[in-house]
XYZ file of C-alpha atoms in Angstrom:
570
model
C 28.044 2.455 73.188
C 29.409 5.544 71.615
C 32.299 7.556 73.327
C 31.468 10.614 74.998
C 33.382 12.380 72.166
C 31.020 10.851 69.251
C 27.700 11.413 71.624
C 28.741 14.975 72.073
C 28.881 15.404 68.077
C 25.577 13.130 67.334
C 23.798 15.632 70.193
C 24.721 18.788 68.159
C 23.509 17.578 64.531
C 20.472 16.037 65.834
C 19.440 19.237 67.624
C 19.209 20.659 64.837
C 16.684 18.409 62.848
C 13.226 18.799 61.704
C 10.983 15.962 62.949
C 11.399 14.301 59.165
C 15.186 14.544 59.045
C 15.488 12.718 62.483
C 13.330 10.133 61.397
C 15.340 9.570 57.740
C 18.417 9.908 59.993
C 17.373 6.783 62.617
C 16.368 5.163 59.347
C 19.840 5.622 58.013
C 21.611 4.685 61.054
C 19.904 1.475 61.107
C 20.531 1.041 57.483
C 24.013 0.834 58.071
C 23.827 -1.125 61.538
C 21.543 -4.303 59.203
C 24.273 -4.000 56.487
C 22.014 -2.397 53.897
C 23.534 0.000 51.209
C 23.774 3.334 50.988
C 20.644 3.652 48.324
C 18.785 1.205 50.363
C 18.235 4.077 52.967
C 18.522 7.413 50.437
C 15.362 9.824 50.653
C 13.816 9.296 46.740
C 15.004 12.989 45.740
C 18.623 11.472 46.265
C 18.477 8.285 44.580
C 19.857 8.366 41.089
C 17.314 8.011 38.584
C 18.530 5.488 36.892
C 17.251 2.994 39.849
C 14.002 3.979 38.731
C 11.903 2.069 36.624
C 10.535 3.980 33.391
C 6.582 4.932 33.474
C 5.092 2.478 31.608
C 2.606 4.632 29.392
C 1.307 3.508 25.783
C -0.728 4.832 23.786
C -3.892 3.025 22.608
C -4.951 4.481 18.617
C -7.783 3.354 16.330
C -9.348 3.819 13.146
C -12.665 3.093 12.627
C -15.763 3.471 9.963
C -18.722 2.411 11.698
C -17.872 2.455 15.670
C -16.186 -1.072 16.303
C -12.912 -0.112 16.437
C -13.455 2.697 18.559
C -15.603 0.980 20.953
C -13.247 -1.854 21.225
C -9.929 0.539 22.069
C -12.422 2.210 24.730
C -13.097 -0.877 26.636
C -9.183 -1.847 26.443
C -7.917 1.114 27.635
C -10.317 0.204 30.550
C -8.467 -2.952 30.918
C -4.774 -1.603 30.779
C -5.621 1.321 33.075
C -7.185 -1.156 36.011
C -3.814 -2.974 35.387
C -1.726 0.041 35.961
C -0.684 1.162 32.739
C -0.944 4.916 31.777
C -2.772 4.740 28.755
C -3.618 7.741 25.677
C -6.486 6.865 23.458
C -6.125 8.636 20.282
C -8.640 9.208 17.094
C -6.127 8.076 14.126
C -8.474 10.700 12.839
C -6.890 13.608 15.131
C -3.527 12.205 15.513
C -0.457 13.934 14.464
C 1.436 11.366 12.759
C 4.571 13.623 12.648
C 4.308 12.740 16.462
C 5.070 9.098 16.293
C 8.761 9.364 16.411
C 7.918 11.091 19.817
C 6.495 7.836 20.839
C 7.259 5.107 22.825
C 4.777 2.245 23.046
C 2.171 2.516 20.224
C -0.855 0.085 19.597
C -3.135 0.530 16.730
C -6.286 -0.829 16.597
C -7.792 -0.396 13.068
C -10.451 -2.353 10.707
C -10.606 -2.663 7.154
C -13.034 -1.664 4.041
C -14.112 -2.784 1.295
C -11.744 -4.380 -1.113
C -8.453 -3.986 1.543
C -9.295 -0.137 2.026
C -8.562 1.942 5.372
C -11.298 3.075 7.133
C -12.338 6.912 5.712
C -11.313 8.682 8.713
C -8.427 7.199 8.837
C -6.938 7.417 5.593
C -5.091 10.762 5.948
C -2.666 8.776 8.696
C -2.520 5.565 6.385
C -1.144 7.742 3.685
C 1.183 9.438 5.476
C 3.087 6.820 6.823
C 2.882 5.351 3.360
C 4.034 8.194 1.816
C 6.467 9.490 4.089
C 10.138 8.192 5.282
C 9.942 8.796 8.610
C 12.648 7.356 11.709
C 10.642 5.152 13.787
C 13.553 3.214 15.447
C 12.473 4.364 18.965
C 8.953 3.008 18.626
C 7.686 -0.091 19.884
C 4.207 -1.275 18.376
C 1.487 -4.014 18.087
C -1.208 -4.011 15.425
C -4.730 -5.308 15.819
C -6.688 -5.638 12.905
C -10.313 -6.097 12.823
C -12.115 -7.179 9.372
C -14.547 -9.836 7.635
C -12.806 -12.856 6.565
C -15.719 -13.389 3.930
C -13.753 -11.015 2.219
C -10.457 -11.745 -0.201
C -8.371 -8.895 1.814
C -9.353 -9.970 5.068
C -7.364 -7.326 7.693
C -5.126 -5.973 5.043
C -5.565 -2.108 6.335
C -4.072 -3.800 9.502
C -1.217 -5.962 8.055
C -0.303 -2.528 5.674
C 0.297 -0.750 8.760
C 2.282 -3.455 10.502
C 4.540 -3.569 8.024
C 5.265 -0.285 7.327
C 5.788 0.479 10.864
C 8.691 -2.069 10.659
C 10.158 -1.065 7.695
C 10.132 2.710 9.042
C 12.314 0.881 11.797
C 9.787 0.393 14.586
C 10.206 -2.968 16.553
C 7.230 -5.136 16.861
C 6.730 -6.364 20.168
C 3.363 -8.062 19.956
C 2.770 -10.170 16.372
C 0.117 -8.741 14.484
C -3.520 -9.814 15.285
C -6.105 -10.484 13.327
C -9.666 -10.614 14.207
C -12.727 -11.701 12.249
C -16.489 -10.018 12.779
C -16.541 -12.243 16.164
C -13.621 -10.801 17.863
C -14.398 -10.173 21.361
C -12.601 -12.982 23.143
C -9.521 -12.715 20.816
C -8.977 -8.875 21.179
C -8.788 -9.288 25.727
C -6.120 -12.213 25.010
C -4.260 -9.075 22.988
C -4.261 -6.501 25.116
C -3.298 -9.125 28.083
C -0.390 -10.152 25.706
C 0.041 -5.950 24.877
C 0.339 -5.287 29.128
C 2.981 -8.744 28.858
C 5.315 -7.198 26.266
C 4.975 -3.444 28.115
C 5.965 -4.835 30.983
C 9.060 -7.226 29.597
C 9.949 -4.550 27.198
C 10.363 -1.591 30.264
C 11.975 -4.356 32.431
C 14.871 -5.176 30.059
C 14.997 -1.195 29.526
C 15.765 -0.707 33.342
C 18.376 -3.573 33.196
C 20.216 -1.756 30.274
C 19.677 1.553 31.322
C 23.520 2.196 32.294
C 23.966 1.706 28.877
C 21.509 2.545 27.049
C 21.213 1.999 22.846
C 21.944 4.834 20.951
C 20.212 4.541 17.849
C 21.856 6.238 14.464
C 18.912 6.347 12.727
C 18.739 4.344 9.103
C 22.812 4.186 8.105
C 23.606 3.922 4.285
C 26.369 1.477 3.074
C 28.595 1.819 -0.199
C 28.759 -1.573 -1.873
C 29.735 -2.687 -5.369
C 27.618 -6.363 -7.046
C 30.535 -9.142 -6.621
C 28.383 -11.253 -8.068
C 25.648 -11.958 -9.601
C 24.402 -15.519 -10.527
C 20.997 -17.001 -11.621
C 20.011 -20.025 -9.447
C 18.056 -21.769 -11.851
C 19.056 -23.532 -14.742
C 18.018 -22.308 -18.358
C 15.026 -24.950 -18.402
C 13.477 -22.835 -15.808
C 10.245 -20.468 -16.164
C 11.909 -18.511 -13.444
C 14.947 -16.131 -12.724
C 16.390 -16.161 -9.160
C 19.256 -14.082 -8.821
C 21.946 -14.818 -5.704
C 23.680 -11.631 -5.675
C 26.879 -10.701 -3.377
C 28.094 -7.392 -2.114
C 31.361 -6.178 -1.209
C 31.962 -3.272 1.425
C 35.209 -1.359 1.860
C 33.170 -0.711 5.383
C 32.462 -3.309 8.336
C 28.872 -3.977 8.193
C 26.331 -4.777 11.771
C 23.711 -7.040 10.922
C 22.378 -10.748 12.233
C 20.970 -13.034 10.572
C 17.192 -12.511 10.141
C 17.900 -8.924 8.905
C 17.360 -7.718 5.818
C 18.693 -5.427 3.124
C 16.820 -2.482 2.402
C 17.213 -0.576 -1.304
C 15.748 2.123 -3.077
C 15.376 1.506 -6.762
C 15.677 3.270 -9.234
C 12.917 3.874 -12.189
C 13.430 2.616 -15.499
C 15.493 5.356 -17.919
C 13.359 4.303 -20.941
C 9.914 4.908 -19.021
C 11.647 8.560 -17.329
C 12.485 9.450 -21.286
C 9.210 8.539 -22.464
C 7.406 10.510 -19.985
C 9.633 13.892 -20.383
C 9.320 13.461 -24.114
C 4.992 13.100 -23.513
C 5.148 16.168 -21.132
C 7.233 18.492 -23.361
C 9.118 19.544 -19.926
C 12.552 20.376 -19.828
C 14.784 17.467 -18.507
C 17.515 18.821 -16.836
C 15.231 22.008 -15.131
C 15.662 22.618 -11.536
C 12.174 21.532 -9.296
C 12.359 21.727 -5.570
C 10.148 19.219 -3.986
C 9.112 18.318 0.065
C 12.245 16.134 0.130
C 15.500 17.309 -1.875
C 15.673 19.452 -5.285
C 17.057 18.146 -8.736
C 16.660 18.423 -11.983
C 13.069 16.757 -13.900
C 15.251 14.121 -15.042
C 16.934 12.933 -11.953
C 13.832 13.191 -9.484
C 12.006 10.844 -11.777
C 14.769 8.335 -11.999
C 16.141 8.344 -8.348
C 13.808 9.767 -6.232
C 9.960 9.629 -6.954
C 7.625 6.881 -7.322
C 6.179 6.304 -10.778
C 5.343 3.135 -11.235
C 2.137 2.519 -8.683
C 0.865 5.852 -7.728
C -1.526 6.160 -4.626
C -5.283 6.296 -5.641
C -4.941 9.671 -3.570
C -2.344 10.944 -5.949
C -4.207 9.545 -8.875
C -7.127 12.114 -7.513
C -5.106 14.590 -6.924
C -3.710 14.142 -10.605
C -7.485 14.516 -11.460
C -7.832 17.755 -9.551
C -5.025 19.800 -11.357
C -5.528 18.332 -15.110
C -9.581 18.408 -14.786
C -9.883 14.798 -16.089
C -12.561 12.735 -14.957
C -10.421 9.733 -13.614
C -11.927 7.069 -11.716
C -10.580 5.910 -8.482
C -7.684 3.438 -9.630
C -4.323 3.040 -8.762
C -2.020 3.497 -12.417
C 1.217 4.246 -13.080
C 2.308 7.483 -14.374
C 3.216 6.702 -17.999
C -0.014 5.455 -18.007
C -1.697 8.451 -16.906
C -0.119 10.891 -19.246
C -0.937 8.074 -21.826
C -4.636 8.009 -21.082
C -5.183 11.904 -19.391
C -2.337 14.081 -20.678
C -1.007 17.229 -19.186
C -1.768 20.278 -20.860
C 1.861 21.612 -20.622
C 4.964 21.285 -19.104
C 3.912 23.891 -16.220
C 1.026 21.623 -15.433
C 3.249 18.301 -15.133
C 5.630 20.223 -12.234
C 2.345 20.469 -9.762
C 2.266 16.476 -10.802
C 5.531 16.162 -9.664
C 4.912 18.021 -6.510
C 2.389 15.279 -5.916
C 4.332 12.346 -6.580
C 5.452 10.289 -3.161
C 9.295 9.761 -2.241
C 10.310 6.185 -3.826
C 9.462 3.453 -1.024
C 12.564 1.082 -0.468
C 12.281 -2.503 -0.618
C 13.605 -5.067 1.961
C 15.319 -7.967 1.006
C 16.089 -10.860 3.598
C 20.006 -11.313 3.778
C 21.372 -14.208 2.883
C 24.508 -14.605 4.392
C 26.091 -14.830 7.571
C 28.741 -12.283 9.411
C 29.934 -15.351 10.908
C 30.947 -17.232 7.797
C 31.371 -14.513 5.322
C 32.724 -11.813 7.130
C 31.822 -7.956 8.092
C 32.748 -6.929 4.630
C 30.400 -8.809 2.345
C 26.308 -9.477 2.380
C 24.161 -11.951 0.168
C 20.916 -11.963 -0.858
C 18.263 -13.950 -3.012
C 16.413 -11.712 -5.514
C 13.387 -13.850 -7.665
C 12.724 -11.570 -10.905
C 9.480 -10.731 -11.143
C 7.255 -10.781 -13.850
C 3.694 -9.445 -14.742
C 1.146 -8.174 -17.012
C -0.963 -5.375 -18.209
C -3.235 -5.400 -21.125
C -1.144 -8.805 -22.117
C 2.116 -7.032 -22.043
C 4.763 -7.453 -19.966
C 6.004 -5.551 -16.727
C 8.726 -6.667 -14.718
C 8.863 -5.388 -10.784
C 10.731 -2.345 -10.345
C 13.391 -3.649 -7.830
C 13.810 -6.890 -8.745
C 14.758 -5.586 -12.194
C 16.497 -3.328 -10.954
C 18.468 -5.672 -8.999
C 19.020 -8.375 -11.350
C 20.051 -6.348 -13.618
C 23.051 -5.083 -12.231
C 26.636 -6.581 -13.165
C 29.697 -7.336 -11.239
C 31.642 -4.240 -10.259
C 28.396 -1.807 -10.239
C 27.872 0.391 -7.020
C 24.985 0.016 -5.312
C 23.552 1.528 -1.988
C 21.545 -0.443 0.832
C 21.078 0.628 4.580
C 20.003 -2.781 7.034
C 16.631 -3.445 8.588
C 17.633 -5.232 11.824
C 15.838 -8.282 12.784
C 12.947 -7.991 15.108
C 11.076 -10.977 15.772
C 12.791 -13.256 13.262
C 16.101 -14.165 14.915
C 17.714 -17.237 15.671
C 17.003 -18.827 19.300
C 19.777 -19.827 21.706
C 21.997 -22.104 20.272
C 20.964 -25.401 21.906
C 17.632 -24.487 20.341
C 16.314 -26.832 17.467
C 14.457 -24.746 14.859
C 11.671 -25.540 11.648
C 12.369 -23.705 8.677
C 9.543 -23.721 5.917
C 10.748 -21.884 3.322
C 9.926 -22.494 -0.269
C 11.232 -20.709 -2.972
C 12.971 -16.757 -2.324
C 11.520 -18.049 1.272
C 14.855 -19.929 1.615
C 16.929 -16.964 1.999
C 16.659 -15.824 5.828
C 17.217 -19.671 6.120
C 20.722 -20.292 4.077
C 21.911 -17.514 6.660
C 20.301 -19.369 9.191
C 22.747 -22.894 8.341
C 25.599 -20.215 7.853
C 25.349 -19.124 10.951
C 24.506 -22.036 12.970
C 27.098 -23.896 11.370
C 29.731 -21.351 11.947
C 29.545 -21.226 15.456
C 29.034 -24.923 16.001
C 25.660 -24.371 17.319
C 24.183 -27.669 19.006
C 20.802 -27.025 17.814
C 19.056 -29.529 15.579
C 17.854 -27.709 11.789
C 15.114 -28.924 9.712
C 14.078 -27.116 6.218
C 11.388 -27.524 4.485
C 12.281 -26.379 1.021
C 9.697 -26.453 -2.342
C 9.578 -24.797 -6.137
C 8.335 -25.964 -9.346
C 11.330 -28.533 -10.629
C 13.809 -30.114 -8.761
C 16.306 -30.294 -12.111
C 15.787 -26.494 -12.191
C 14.645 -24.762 -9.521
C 16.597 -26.027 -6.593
C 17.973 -23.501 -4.918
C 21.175 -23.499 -3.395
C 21.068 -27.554 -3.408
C 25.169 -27.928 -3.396
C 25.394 -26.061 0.011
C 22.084 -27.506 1.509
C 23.720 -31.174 0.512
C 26.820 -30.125 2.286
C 25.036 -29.446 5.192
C 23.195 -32.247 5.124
C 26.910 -34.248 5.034
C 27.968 -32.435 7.729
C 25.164 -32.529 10.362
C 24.669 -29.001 9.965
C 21.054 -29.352 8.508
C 19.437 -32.202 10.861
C 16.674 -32.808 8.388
C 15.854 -31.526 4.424
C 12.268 -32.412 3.339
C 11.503 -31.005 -0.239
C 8.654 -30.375 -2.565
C 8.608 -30.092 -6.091
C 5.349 -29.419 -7.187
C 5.459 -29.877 -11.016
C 7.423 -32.902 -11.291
C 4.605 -34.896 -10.174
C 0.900 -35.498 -11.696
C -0.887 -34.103 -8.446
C 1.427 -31.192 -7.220
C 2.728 -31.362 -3.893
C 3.743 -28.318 -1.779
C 5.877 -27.781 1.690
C 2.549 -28.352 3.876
C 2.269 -31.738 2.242
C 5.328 -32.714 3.738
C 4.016 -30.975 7.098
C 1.883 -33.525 6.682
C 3.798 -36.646 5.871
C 6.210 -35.510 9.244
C 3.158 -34.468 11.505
C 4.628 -36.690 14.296
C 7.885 -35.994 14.219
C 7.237 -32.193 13.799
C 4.767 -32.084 16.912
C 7.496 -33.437 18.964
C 9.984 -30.934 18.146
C 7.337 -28.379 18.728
C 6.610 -30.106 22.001
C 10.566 -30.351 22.886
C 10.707 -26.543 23.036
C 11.640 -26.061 19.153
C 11.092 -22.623 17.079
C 9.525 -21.988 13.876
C 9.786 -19.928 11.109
C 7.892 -19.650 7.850
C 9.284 -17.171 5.096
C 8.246 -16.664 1.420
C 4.814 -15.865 0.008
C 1.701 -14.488 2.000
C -1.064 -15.771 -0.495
C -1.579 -18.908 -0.312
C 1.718 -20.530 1.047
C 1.772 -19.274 4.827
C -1.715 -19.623 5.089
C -1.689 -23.015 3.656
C 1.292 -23.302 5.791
C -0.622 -22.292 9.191
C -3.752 -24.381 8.369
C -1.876 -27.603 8.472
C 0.189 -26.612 11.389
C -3.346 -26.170 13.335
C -4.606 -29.558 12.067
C -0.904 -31.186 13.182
C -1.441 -29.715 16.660
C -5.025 -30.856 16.873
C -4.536 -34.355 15.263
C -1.207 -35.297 17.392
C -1.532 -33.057 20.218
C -5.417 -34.475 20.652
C -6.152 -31.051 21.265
C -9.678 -28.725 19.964
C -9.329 -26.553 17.045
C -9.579 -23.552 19.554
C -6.878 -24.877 21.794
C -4.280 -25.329 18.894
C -4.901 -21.637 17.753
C -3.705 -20.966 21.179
C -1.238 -22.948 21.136
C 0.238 -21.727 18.236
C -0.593 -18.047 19.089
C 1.268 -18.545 22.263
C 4.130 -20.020 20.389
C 4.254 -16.578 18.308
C 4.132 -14.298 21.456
C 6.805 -16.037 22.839
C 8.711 -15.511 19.926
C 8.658 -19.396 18.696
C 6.889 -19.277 15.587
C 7.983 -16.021 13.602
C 6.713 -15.376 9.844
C 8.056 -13.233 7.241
C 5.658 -13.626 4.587
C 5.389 -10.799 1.902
């Protein structure tokens, strides 16, 4: 019972209340008679927001030619909204892309044309995004793709778009889907998996929310080459180039990440095309982005090597060639439909996109080479045009460097490639450049005594002269730090053999390590190696896991979502 004292004072505030503040005050009272905390018992207005969870609203785009993919994002939305999730379908058509930094979830659901082209209406966001450096890091995305697989570039509007988003610095938070002409069934296991990852993703967000990430945006490093050394011996048809870093600051990365680098242009093509043009190289043009002088824009800062066929067109439109639609580079343009003066080639250059960076996977490990110094694998490549030949702009331009050169890179954290806990055993299939995320992987893993099993699955063309990195794989192999080491040389034999060959050969053994809870990551060339790759993991899962071919697409799809089988195929 309460003195006469306290029941004189509760009397005289309680006269006072409205019939709502006598009701919040018994439930307060008896808040703190059962023991319950303060907030337990707070009216909503007085609760501090950070207690709340955050709205979950996405926003649902497509792009679509003849109605599927519009019709499809229609009845999703459906789906999502009876679910509880706020959702904005958008026209990629309309859309602003200028307002995707503004987003927070954003799902694209898109189909492809003709030979890998986006569909008409939505081409004008395809090239911007392509054409534009924009700060994504606050976005988080999923892609599904919708196309014909009777076609070579089966989906590739969608997988363009995926992986532009993530270099832009979006994280992926559903793996990219794609869907052949029958794709129904497929596309309602998506957007379940899409409400899944909306709902972990704003979860985790309430848990940090005291302290929440504060992202810099895309942070440039100072580095000069340490070293540079070819991998493969001088028999070799190939050049693979291990090159080393040095910092004076502390680099952030894990492994997984990768370097990102914007190349320069070749200073014999730049000279070539100012001496064509007749244009003064060191005159002052302003373009969309920053303002130099003729010369400098087209060595640092503009693509010229691969242009758009929308700047090609546009190239059209202000010489008055007839140029049909095909995707050149600029030398060969002026070669083929020349300016008519220097005036004319400044509108080209007001035309010509910002140079794209290129991502590299790192190499190394923080753990075992410190915050001061970064690795990574660079294959030269090689091509040709009318028999002569070209050599890829950054991988020339990377292996051509020499020790003590600066050189500037910014990091592209890891999304869904990472390394699992460390009691976690892990399948690496990773032939050729494809071993890279995977050396940082062994680094790592062995650097922090990780109790995980490893297995790599390693392949090129010779074993005397393409082995990459076999001194350190051997020591690990010594040491316990790589469990397992099952390689594939596919010219030293009369019928070549490749990594999914030795899939093959292990099919038990690798089925059980899927079945014991291990992850899996395949790195290294899209076309044909992952698929290759993929279509003997199905048959492995069918054959030893007596399971339908439908069931081990599942299985493995379900594997990806729950971030156990990652790919970073290129």
């Amino acid at each position: 019972m309460l003195s006469e004292t306290k029941l004189n004072v509760l009397k005289q505030i309680s006269g006072d209340l409205s019939r709502d503040e006598a009701i919040w005050a018994s439930g307060y009272l008896a808040g703190i008679a059962g023991g319950a905390s303060l907030t337990a018992v707070l009216p909503p207005q007085q609760i501090n927001n950070n207690t709340q969870n955050a709205v979950k609203k996405i926003t649902l785009a497509y792009g679509t030619e003849t109605g599927n993919s519009k019709k499809l994002a229609t009845a999703l939305a459906g789906i999502v909204k009876k679910k509880g999730l706020q959702v904005k379908l958008a026209d990629l058509s309309q859309y602003k892309p200028k307002d995707l930094a503004k987003e927070e979830f954003f799902f694209v659901v898109i189909s492809t044309q003709g030979e890998g082209e986006p569909p008409a209406l939505a081409k004008k966001f395809y090239d911007y995004i392509h054409e534009n450096e924009i700060n994504l890091n606050g976005l988080k995305f999923g892609v599904l793709a919708l196309g014909d697989s009777s076609y070579p570039l089966f989906c590739q509007t969608g997988e363009d778009v995926d992986s532009r988003f993530e270099i832009l610095g979006a994280q992926r938070i559903i793996p990219l889907k794609k869907c052949d002409i029958d794709y129904e069934q497929e596309a309602s296991h998506w957007i379940e998996h899409v409400f899944e990852a909306v709902n972990r993703s704003t979860d985790q967000g309430a848990k940090n929310i005291s302290a929440p990430k504060v992202s810099a945006g895309r942070k440039k490093y100072q580095g000069k080459v340490s070293a540079i050394i070819n991998l493969n011996d001088i028999t070799s048809e190939k050049e693979t180039y291990h090159i080393e870093i040095e910092t004076d600051e502390a680099l952030a990365y894990q492994p997984g990440s990768a370097l990102g680098v914007i190349p320069f242009n070749s200073k014999e093509v730049v000279h070539e095309i100012i001496t064509l043009t007749g244009t003064d190289p060191q005159k002052q043009v302003g373009t969309p982005k920053v303002t130099a002088t003729v010369e400098e824009l087209l060595y640092k800062h503009l693509n010229i090597s691969y242009l758009l066929k929308s700047v090609v067109a546009q190239y059209a439109k202000i010489t008055g060639h007839s140029i049909p639609e095909v995707r050149l580079s600029l030398l060969d343009l002026l070669r083929i439909y020349p300016v008519n003066n220097a005036d004319e080639f400044e509108e080209i250059i007001q035309i010509l996109t910002a140079q794209a960076p290129r991502l590299y996977s790192i190499s190394s490990s923080m753990e075992a080479h410190g915050d001061t110094e970064i690795h990574i694998t660079v294959a030269r490549s090689e091509f040709f045009i009318d028999h002569q030949k070209h050599n890829g702009l950054c991988s020339g331009f990377l292996s051509e460097f020499k020790e003590g050169e600066d050189v500037e890179f910014y990091i592209q954290e890891a999304g869904h490639f990472k390394l699992p806990e460390a009691d976690r055993d892990i399948i690496m299939i990773g032939p050729g450049t494809g071993i890279a995320p995977f050396r940082s992987f062994l680094w790592e893993r062995d650097a922090t005594g990780a109790e995980g099993r490893n297995w790599l699955f390693f392949g090129d063309r010779n074993f005397i002269s393409d082995f990459l990195y076999q001194a350190e794989l051997q020591d690990f192999l010594k040491t316990g730090s790589l469990t397992h080491l099952d390689l594939a040389f596919s010219r030293d034999t009369a019928e070549k053999v490749y990594v999914q060959h030795r899939l093959e050969q292990k099919a038990q053994e690798v089925f059980y390590w899927l079945e014991g809870g291990a992850s899996l990551y395949v790195c290294g060339a899209k076309e044909p190696m992952a698929r290759d790759v993929e279509e003997t993991l199905l048959t492995i899962i069918q054959n030893q896991g007596k399971r339908s071919r439908e069931d081990a697409v599942l299985y493995l799809e379900e594997m990806e979502l729950s971030g156990r089988y990652a790919k970073d195929v290129y």
